[in-house]
Amino acid sequence: MIGRIPLSRLMLREVDDDARNLAERVPCSPLTALLLKMRGISEDDPLEARAQLNPGLGDSMDRLDLGPVSSRAADLWRSLEGAERVVVYGDYDADGACATTLAMELALAAFREVRYFIPHRHREGYGVHEKVVRAIARNGCDLLIVVDCGTRDIAALRAAREADIPVIVFDHHSPGESLPEGALIVNPHAGGDPEAQTLCATGVLWTWARSEGIADPGWIDARTDLAAIATLADHVPLGRLNRSIVSRGMEAIRMSGRRGLVALMTEIGCRLEEVDEELLVMKVIPCLNAAGRLGLADISVDVLLGGQGMEDNVRELVRLNRKRQSLAGEILEEALPRVKEGSSLVLSDFSWPVGVLSGVASRICSETGVPVALASLSGDHVRGTLRVPQGVDALKVLEPLAPRLLSWGGHRFAAGFSVSRSEWAQVRDLMEEILLSASPSQETVQAIVFPPEMLTPEEVGFMNSLGPFGAGNPHPLFFSPAGGMEIRPLGRDGRHVKVLAERGEFLAFGGAALSDSIRNSRGWTFRPRINRWKGRSRVDFIMESIAVTEGAGKEGCGP
């Protein structure tokens, strides 16, 4: 979706002498040097520039600190080698499914009998549940491995301790005032270093297994695909460590070592050689997420594990994702105008399926630049999702509401919560007040003025050395001033257009409704994307935001 950005928020940059000097010292292209400068690297620090262009995993792993219990967890793991009854307890989103898969593969290599459990999003909800732990205890359990949850589940893990079940938790969610007693919590947010705190749950488990020597390094590296998918799915910051993980993981996917991923990509019409962060985020990850949103996340895990019935499960993932897209589109059509009109920032409709609300909330927050919460009924409780823009902390929004909530948790930009139906009206009103008083930051957006015809596949390839791009490492933006242009339809459904301007052709996905705004704009930001087909490469220019003067309309607002 194309946004609108006031000209006052755009900082236009050009290749200058400082960039050329840095380019000579690295060496790299002047455009890539400008991008390094925009990331705070000076011409006096070519070593850091080279490290940014080639983020080695070894350097990051050498200084990584996952927290004080990492080695104790490894000792416990080794002491139980050969155990007969091991259970992996996971979560239902893509990070949870990938972490469950990785934990299963690690455990199957060390223990005799391993099974997994993932709570149903609607029946049980997020987290480790005491009744499930007690059921696991009744069936016998020598080790409980918890991934992507558990840090705040004090009562449930107390039940495990009472049943003499050793527990290792691999998580990345923020802890509460205290940690569960008796469990080994491998969570960088409980004593780890800042870079480790950027990891998703699968990243925590993967780096732990690698740094503690739980398995052969080559065996672990072959499973970087899971960590890469989870890292992109959970929108964690792509600093040097996570960039290395995603880069290695995408290469592992291209090597086609995981049967389930190959089958899924074949079903959705993607080729292994095409794999990049955009393809994973736009096509693969939504399918893996769809299972937990509308059905059982077990389907995603079974596909990733490549077990029996994999082909049927792949088709089911694709079917569920299409259903999710349809439902999300209907909710977005209803909710987005209400947020734009300012009628409410906390919306609920008990007919909405809970599983698709987080994606819709993210879309609304991105398009409007304001915090938004969406909620629906799940059993006897109201479950909701909160998404906030830069400058607002989702957890701090929920903290004052905690006494009225049944459960809550998440990250700085995204959180979930549940509340009894009888309390919902009051919680909704209080949350509305908090969100209305929040002050999202209006940060300056840097865009480069550079001749589009000089953005060749080779030049864009150099630039992509700063990728993978995503959260915390945004894709470089360029600026094209408006000029004589022609707007033509693009695609079959009439939603997209191609803008033929003086300096190039720009693809505006979802831009048909904004054709008049494009014609009347001062220009637009765009990003280059290499398009490969049958051994040939070209660069497409993808329009991102229309540059407007202050107060010029409201449609598609937000960068």
XYZ file of C-alpha atoms in Angstrom:
559
model
C 0.000 0.000 0.000
C 1.347 3.394 -1.019
C 1.492 6.019 1.703
C 1.718 9.777 1.741
C 4.569 11.670 3.349
C 4.825 15.433 3.939
C 7.749 17.048 2.181
C 8.834 18.476 5.529
C 9.630 14.945 6.744
C 11.830 14.105 3.766
C 15.589 14.612 4.007
C 17.035 14.337 0.509
C 20.602 13.056 0.188
C 23.033 12.943 -2.729
C 26.393 11.311 -3.338
C 28.979 13.855 -2.145
C 32.755 14.064 -1.742
C 32.636 12.416 1.692
C 30.826 9.428 0.185
C 33.335 9.232 -2.652
C 36.236 9.305 -0.184
C 34.684 6.507 1.880
C 34.032 4.525 -1.309
C 37.736 4.638 -2.152
C 38.788 3.500 1.318
C 36.364 0.554 1.675
C 36.282 0.001 -1.423
C 32.695 0.102 -2.653
C 30.510 2.125 -4.993
C 29.881 5.796 -4.088
C 26.154 5.047 -3.719
C 26.840 2.227 -1.259
C 29.224 4.536 0.600
C 26.453 7.129 0.887
C 24.186 4.469 2.395
C 26.911 3.625 4.909
C 27.189 7.302 5.839
C 23.406 7.457 6.288
C 23.813 4.612 8.789
C 26.277 6.687 10.807
C 29.576 5.355 9.471
C 32.215 7.994 8.757
C 34.984 8.011 6.170
C 37.429 7.596 9.081
C 36.101 4.114 9.891
C 36.504 1.899 6.809
C 36.830 -1.221 9.005
C 33.311 -0.750 10.378
C 32.088 -0.060 6.856
C 33.536 -3.369 5.660
C 31.977 -5.161 8.638
C 28.574 -3.718 7.751
C 28.925 -4.895 4.157
C 30.083 -8.363 5.244
C 28.483 -9.090 8.642
C 30.337 -12.190 9.777
C 28.386 -14.511 12.035
C 31.545 -15.559 13.850
C 32.269 -12.130 15.294
C 28.708 -11.746 16.576
C 28.642 -15.255 18.044
C 31.985 -14.775 19.800
C 30.671 -11.862 21.839
C 27.091 -13.104 22.241
C 25.714 -13.387 25.784
C 22.308 -15.068 26.051
C 22.140 -14.673 29.814
C 23.396 -16.314 33.003
C 21.731 -19.726 32.622
C 22.756 -20.575 29.049
C 25.570 -22.926 30.077
C 23.482 -24.481 32.873
C 20.766 -25.259 30.336
C 23.374 -26.961 28.136
C 24.634 -29.000 31.101
C 21.086 -30.133 31.904
C 20.463 -31.030 28.263
C 23.576 -33.200 28.114
C 22.870 -34.840 31.471
C 19.513 -36.049 30.170
C 20.819 -37.442 26.882
C 18.904 -40.595 26.029
C 15.829 -39.554 28.036
C 12.713 -41.372 26.890
C 9.950 -38.814 27.466
C 10.614 -35.273 26.242
C 7.955 -32.698 25.380
C 8.402 -29.500 23.362
C 5.833 -26.815 24.217
C 5.560 -24.143 21.507
C 3.528 -21.220 20.245
C 1.206 -20.787 17.286
C 2.816 -18.012 15.226
C 5.582 -18.472 12.635
C 8.356 -17.890 15.182
C 6.707 -20.393 17.506
C 6.298 -22.961 14.730
C 9.922 -22.564 13.617
C 11.185 -22.741 17.213
C 9.069 -25.850 17.836
C 10.475 -27.460 14.690
C 14.072 -26.636 15.630
C 13.552 -27.854 19.206
C 12.050 -31.090 17.875
C 14.991 -31.684 15.545
C 17.519 -30.930 18.288
C 15.670 -33.138 20.770
C 15.206 -36.025 18.337
C 18.980 -36.075 17.892
C 19.546 -36.349 21.665
C 16.560 -38.119 23.224
C 14.570 -41.264 22.522
C 10.949 -40.170 22.453
C 9.979 -36.585 21.673
C 6.569 -35.048 21.054
C 5.320 -31.499 20.882
C 2.297 -29.494 21.946
C 1.142 -26.088 20.697
C -1.879 -24.456 22.339
C -4.841 -23.594 20.153
C -5.064 -19.845 19.672
C -8.779 -19.738 20.465
C -9.250 -22.584 22.949
C -6.191 -22.120 25.181
C -4.559 -18.915 23.992
C -0.954 -17.827 24.337
C 1.481 -19.191 26.873
C 2.132 -22.255 29.005
C -1.077 -23.413 30.679
C -1.142 -25.106 34.050
C -3.771 -27.684 33.079
C -1.672 -28.731 30.077
C 1.450 -29.079 32.223
C -0.447 -31.256 34.700
C -1.655 -33.449 31.816
C 1.923 -33.760 30.567
C 3.019 -34.728 34.084
C 0.372 -37.454 34.293
C 1.685 -39.003 31.083
C 5.273 -38.810 32.311
C 7.913 -36.325 31.239
C 11.694 -36.300 31.709
C 12.230 -32.828 30.204
C 9.919 -30.003 29.161
C 11.358 -27.688 26.496
C 9.384 -24.449 26.167
C 9.891 -22.156 23.162
C 8.568 -18.658 22.364
C 6.671 -18.401 25.653
C 7.103 -19.313 29.312
C 8.973 -16.314 30.709
C 5.875 -14.987 32.467
C 4.098 -18.324 33.075
C 4.919 -18.636 36.764
C 1.937 -20.759 37.859
C 2.228 -23.237 34.989
C 5.945 -23.780 35.479
C 5.428 -24.080 39.228
C 3.212 -27.057 38.390
C 6.094 -28.566 36.411
C 8.450 -28.088 39.349
C 5.937 -29.715 41.716
C 5.832 -32.693 39.334
C 9.666 -32.857 39.315
C 9.836 -32.074 35.593
C 13.007 -30.207 34.581
C 12.188 -27.235 32.349
C 14.276 -25.232 29.877
C 12.662 -22.133 28.381
C 13.928 -20.471 25.189
C 12.116 -17.169 24.868
C 12.525 -13.534 23.884
C 9.508 -11.890 25.500
C 9.964 -9.297 28.222
C 9.998 -10.766 31.755
C 7.695 -9.646 34.528
C 8.851 -8.641 37.997
C 10.049 -12.186 38.693
C 10.901 -15.319 36.734
C 9.361 -18.779 37.190
C 11.206 -20.645 39.925
C 12.920 -23.908 39.129
C 12.979 -23.430 35.349
C 16.092 -22.504 33.381
C 15.060 -19.407 31.434
C 17.313 -18.807 28.423
C 16.034 -15.356 27.543
C 18.399 -12.496 26.637
C 15.946 -10.076 28.245
C 16.793 -11.750 31.553
C 20.473 -10.865 31.696
C 21.698 -11.107 28.106
C 23.528 -8.506 26.050
C 21.798 -5.895 23.843
C 22.488 -7.690 20.561
C 21.139 -10.962 21.943
C 18.002 -9.091 22.974
C 17.202 -8.519 19.297
C 16.812 -12.259 18.660
C 13.456 -13.939 18.131
C 12.724 -17.181 20.000
C 14.028 -19.395 17.202
C 17.122 -17.198 17.061
C 17.655 -17.655 20.800
C 17.410 -21.439 20.474
C 19.582 -21.578 17.345
C 22.372 -19.398 18.770
C 22.228 -21.303 22.080
C 22.625 -24.657 20.342
C 25.490 -23.320 18.233
C 27.357 -21.468 20.979
C 26.997 -24.288 23.529
C 28.022 -27.003 21.064
C 24.762 -28.921 21.442
C 25.180 -30.350 17.942
C 27.705 -30.344 15.127
C 28.156 -26.807 13.681
C 27.385 -28.001 10.149
C 24.184 -29.662 11.357
C 23.149 -26.475 13.167
C 24.023 -24.268 10.201
C 21.816 -26.383 7.940
C 18.903 -25.349 10.157
C 19.528 -21.620 9.844
C 16.541 -21.617 7.476
C 14.216 -21.846 10.477
C 15.961 -19.001 12.306
C 15.863 -16.815 9.186
C 12.146 -17.314 8.593
C 11.323 -16.676 12.246
C 13.538 -13.574 12.383
C 11.710 -12.011 9.446
C 8.300 -13.178 10.663
C 8.691 -11.623 14.110
C 9.952 -8.261 12.766
C 12.914 -8.179 15.156
C 15.646 -5.618 14.390
C 18.029 -6.657 11.629
C 21.321 -5.697 13.215
C 24.582 -7.393 12.328
C 23.738 -10.705 14.049
C 20.234 -11.059 12.650
C 21.374 -9.979 9.185
C 23.939 -12.788 9.285
C 21.332 -15.298 10.400
C 18.858 -14.273 7.693
C 21.532 -14.254 4.970
C 22.733 -17.733 5.940
C 19.187 -18.976 6.287
C 18.135 -17.782 2.842
C 21.155 -19.558 1.371
C 20.126 -22.726 3.230
C 16.635 -22.441 1.719
C 18.095 -21.993 -1.771
C 20.077 -25.195 -1.199
C 16.658 -26.881 -0.783
C 17.526 -28.981 2.244
C 14.049 -28.867 3.812
C 11.451 -30.888 1.924
C 8.472 -29.085 3.412
C 9.686 -25.638 2.369
C 10.414 -26.873 -1.150
C 6.900 -28.302 -1.402
C 5.318 -25.116 -0.030
C 7.250 -22.869 -2.400
C 6.345 -25.087 -5.336
C 2.666 -24.925 -4.369
C 2.666 -21.104 -4.261
C 4.658 -20.793 -7.488
C 8.021 -19.642 -6.120
C 11.436 -20.819 -7.250
C 14.254 -21.534 -4.826
C 16.692 -19.299 -6.691
C 14.278 -16.368 -6.200
C 14.395 -16.551 -2.405
C 15.013 -13.213 -0.717
C 13.608 -11.472 2.339
C 10.700 -9.951 0.406
C 9.557 -13.289 -0.998
C 9.686 -14.891 2.438
C 7.774 -12.045 4.094
C 5.141 -11.664 1.390
C 4.506 -15.275 0.367
C 6.020 -17.980 2.575
C 5.591 -16.595 6.092
C 1.873 -15.734 5.671
C 1.204 -19.390 4.830
C 3.078 -20.600 7.912
C 1.229 -18.069 10.067
C -2.181 -18.938 8.629
C -2.286 -22.330 10.333
C -2.076 -20.856 13.822
C -4.454 -18.023 12.976
C -7.300 -20.101 11.573
C -6.559 -23.686 12.514
C -3.836 -25.642 14.260
C -0.219 -24.477 14.121
C 0.690 -28.173 14.113
C 0.128 -28.092 10.349
C 3.016 -25.653 9.886
C 5.291 -27.670 12.166
C 4.456 -30.901 10.344
C 5.269 -29.250 6.999
C 8.585 -27.924 8.315
C 9.443 -31.327 9.781
C 8.565 -32.967 6.450
C 6.591 -35.809 7.995
C 3.734 -37.948 6.742
C 0.934 -36.145 4.955
C 3.230 -33.248 4.082
C 1.721 -32.662 0.640
C -1.816 -32.471 2.024
C -0.656 -30.153 4.795
C 1.055 -27.857 2.284
C -2.181 -27.525 0.330
C -4.033 -26.838 3.569
C -1.600 -24.050 4.472
C -2.202 -22.371 1.124
C -5.963 -22.748 1.504
C -5.908 -21.278 5.003
C -3.800 -18.349 3.848
C -6.273 -17.513 1.091
C -9.056 -17.623 3.644
C -7.026 -15.375 5.965
C -6.479 -12.864 3.168
C -10.200 -12.718 2.456
C -11.194 -12.296 6.103
C -8.471 -9.720 6.757
C -9.564 -7.719 3.730
C -13.142 -7.566 4.995
C -12.076 -6.428 8.472
C -9.645 -3.861 7.053
C -12.379 -2.406 4.861
C -14.541 -1.966 7.949
C -11.940 -0.844 10.496
C -9.557 1.386 8.535
C -12.082 4.166 7.767
C -13.117 4.299 11.432
C -9.515 4.845 12.525
C -8.851 7.409 9.794
C -11.994 9.328 10.730
C -10.778 9.444 14.318
C -13.872 7.738 15.711
C -11.831 5.218 17.722
C -8.405 3.639 18.128
C -9.753 0.590 19.979
C -12.171 -1.390 17.846
C -13.982 -4.615 18.613
C -16.478 -6.812 16.848
C -17.281 -10.176 18.323
C -17.851 -11.636 14.852
C -14.240 -11.005 13.820
C -11.975 -14.087 13.844
C -9.299 -13.411 16.452
C -6.553 -15.081 14.457
C -6.418 -12.494 11.673
C -6.584 -9.348 13.815
C -2.848 -8.878 14.355
C -2.160 -8.588 10.636
C -5.012 -6.128 10.168
C -3.862 -4.039 13.131
C -0.326 -3.922 11.715
C -1.663 -2.753 8.363
C -3.800 -0.014 9.934
C -0.948 1.180 12.148
C 1.409 1.284 9.175
C -1.017 3.179 6.947
C -2.225 5.703 9.509
C 0.804 6.126 11.758
C -1.352 5.860 14.899
C -1.624 3.118 17.556
C -4.554 0.757 17.171
C -6.075 -2.159 19.084
C -8.485 -4.715 17.627
C -10.373 -7.264 19.711
C -12.926 -10.029 19.390
C -14.531 -12.763 21.428
C -12.661 -16.007 22.017
C -14.617 -18.409 24.185
C -15.624 -16.588 27.362
C -12.915 -13.957 27.020
C -12.143 -11.009 24.802
C -8.766 -11.324 23.100
C -7.062 -8.400 21.437
C -3.965 -7.273 19.618
C -2.199 -3.927 19.889
C 0.116 -2.347 17.312
C 1.909 0.946 17.857
C 4.126 3.204 15.710
C 7.566 4.603 16.463
C 7.597 6.590 19.699
C 4.953 4.487 21.483
C 5.636 1.404 23.649
C 2.926 -1.271 23.449
C 3.888 -2.838 26.775
C 3.691 0.514 28.554
C 0.212 0.979 27.109
C -0.904 -2.285 28.709
C 0.955 -1.987 32.037
C -1.599 0.309 33.743
C -4.362 -2.025 32.560
C -2.655 -5.164 33.890
C -4.829 -5.543 37.033
C -7.899 -5.817 34.797
C -6.334 -8.167 32.225
C -6.315 -11.952 32.361
C -3.069 -12.095 30.409
C -0.873 -9.809 28.361
C 2.577 -9.601 26.843
C 4.572 -8.932 23.721
C 7.143 -6.455 22.504
C 7.665 -2.726 22.185
C 5.700 -2.409 18.935
C 3.253 -5.313 19.254
C 1.394 -6.896 22.143
C -1.558 -9.129 22.853
C -3.994 -9.237 25.730
C -7.071 -11.021 27.041
C -9.776 -9.758 29.357
C -13.022 -11.124 30.736
C -16.064 -10.190 28.717
C -17.595 -8.360 31.678
C -14.508 -6.123 32.024
C -14.076 -5.371 28.336
C -16.122 -2.177 28.105
C -14.137 -0.517 30.880
C -10.778 -1.780 29.597
C -11.675 -0.571 26.104
C -12.448 2.939 27.334
C -9.276 3.133 29.440
C -7.153 1.867 26.567
C -8.730 4.418 24.246
C -7.702 7.209 26.635
C -4.135 5.911 26.813
C -3.802 5.614 23.042
C -5.297 9.049 22.420
C -2.703 10.565 24.740
C 0.185 8.709 23.060
C 2.536 10.778 20.918
C 3.932 8.899 17.920
C 7.191 10.387 16.706
C 7.315 11.980 13.280
C 10.823 10.988 12.299
C 12.593 12.351 9.264
C 12.770 9.936 6.345
C 15.983 9.954 4.327
C 15.716 9.462 0.570
C 18.426 9.568 -2.063
C 18.349 11.652 -5.212
C 20.057 9.455 -7.789
C 19.420 8.989 -11.525
C 17.129 5.942 -11.876
C 18.838 4.933 -15.111
C 22.061 4.466 -13.118
C 20.407 1.993 -10.740
C 21.625 -1.010 -12.700
C 21.393 -4.603 -11.413
C 25.091 -4.368 -10.538
C 24.648 -1.122 -8.575
C 21.590 -2.433 -6.733
C 23.491 -5.648 -6.028
C 26.255 -3.639 -4.323
C 23.613 -1.752 -2.341
C 21.989 -5.014 -1.258
C 25.207 -5.921 0.561
C 23.698 -3.856 3.381
C 20.735 -6.230 3.527
C 18.795 -8.238 4.286
C 16.401 -5.356 4.822
C 13.526 -5.217 7.255
C 12.822 -4.051 10.794
C 15.650 -1.878 12.108
C 17.396 -1.968 8.730
C 14.940 -0.402 6.293
C 15.314 -0.736 2.567
C 17.054 2.327 1.071
C 14.600 4.809 -0.394
C 15.138 7.025 -3.402
C 13.271 10.154 -4.479
C 11.919 11.014 -7.892
C 10.509 14.504 -8.464
C 7.192 14.691 -10.271
C 7.269 15.664 -13.903
C 5.542 14.886 -17.147
C 4.017 11.486 -16.575
C 1.563 8.964 -17.899
C -0.359 6.569 -15.659
C -1.335 3.189 -17.096
C -3.248 0.251 -15.579
C -1.140 -2.643 -14.321
C -2.459 -6.160 -13.774
C -5.901 -7.648 -14.187
C -7.820 -6.465 -11.139
C -7.458 -2.718 -11.730
C -5.809 -2.034 -8.359
C -2.300 -1.292 -9.579
C -0.792 1.241 -11.982
C 2.460 1.920 -13.786
C 3.725 5.508 -13.747
C 5.762 6.446 -16.818
C 7.796 9.484 -15.775
C 10.623 11.417 -17.374
C 13.350 9.440 -15.577
C 11.852 5.959 -15.492
C 8.894 3.646 -14.964
C 7.514 3.170 -11.455
C 5.221 0.384 -10.255
C 2.514 1.605 -7.886
C 0.913 -1.424 -6.232
C -2.510 -0.469 -4.926
C -1.996 2.910 -6.595
C -5.051 3.013 -8.856
C -7.129 4.692 -6.144
C -4.388 7.302 -5.722
C -3.906 8.205 -9.384
C -5.048 11.813 -8.904
C -2.791 12.186 -5.871
C 0.166 10.869 -7.860
C -0.517 13.368 -10.661
C -0.751 16.249 -8.176
C 2.172 15.179 -5.995
C 5.587 16.804 -5.657
C 7.240 13.456 -6.329
C 7.514 10.083 -4.640
C 9.861 7.797 -2.817
C 10.674 4.451 -4.366
C 12.898 1.447 -3.829
C 14.721 -0.537 -6.506
C 14.153 -4.287 -6.732
C 16.086 -6.708 -8.914
C 13.744 -8.812 -11.058
C 15.340 -12.032 -12.320
C 13.760 -14.165 -15.008
C 15.265 -16.863 -17.240
C 18.816 -15.822 -16.493
C 18.220 -12.127 -17.113
C 18.040 -9.315 -14.567
C 16.400 -5.924 -14.602
C 15.616 -3.367 -11.916
C 12.010 -2.509 -11.074
C 11.196 0.726 -9.244
C 8.538 0.201 -6.565
C 6.697 3.342 -5.453
C 6.498 3.616 -1.657
C 5.087 7.045 -0.680
C 3.703 10.122 -2.414
C 5.365 13.381 -1.371
C 2.770 16.017 -0.505
C 2.645 19.456 1.041
C 1.367 19.702 4.630
C -2.373 19.128 5.041
C -2.901 17.753 1.544
C -5.701 15.281 2.185
C -5.896 12.192 4.370
C -6.149 9.201 2.065
C -3.371 6.675 2.487
C -1.781 8.763 5.220
C 1.385 7.604 6.885
C 4.810 6.859 5.484
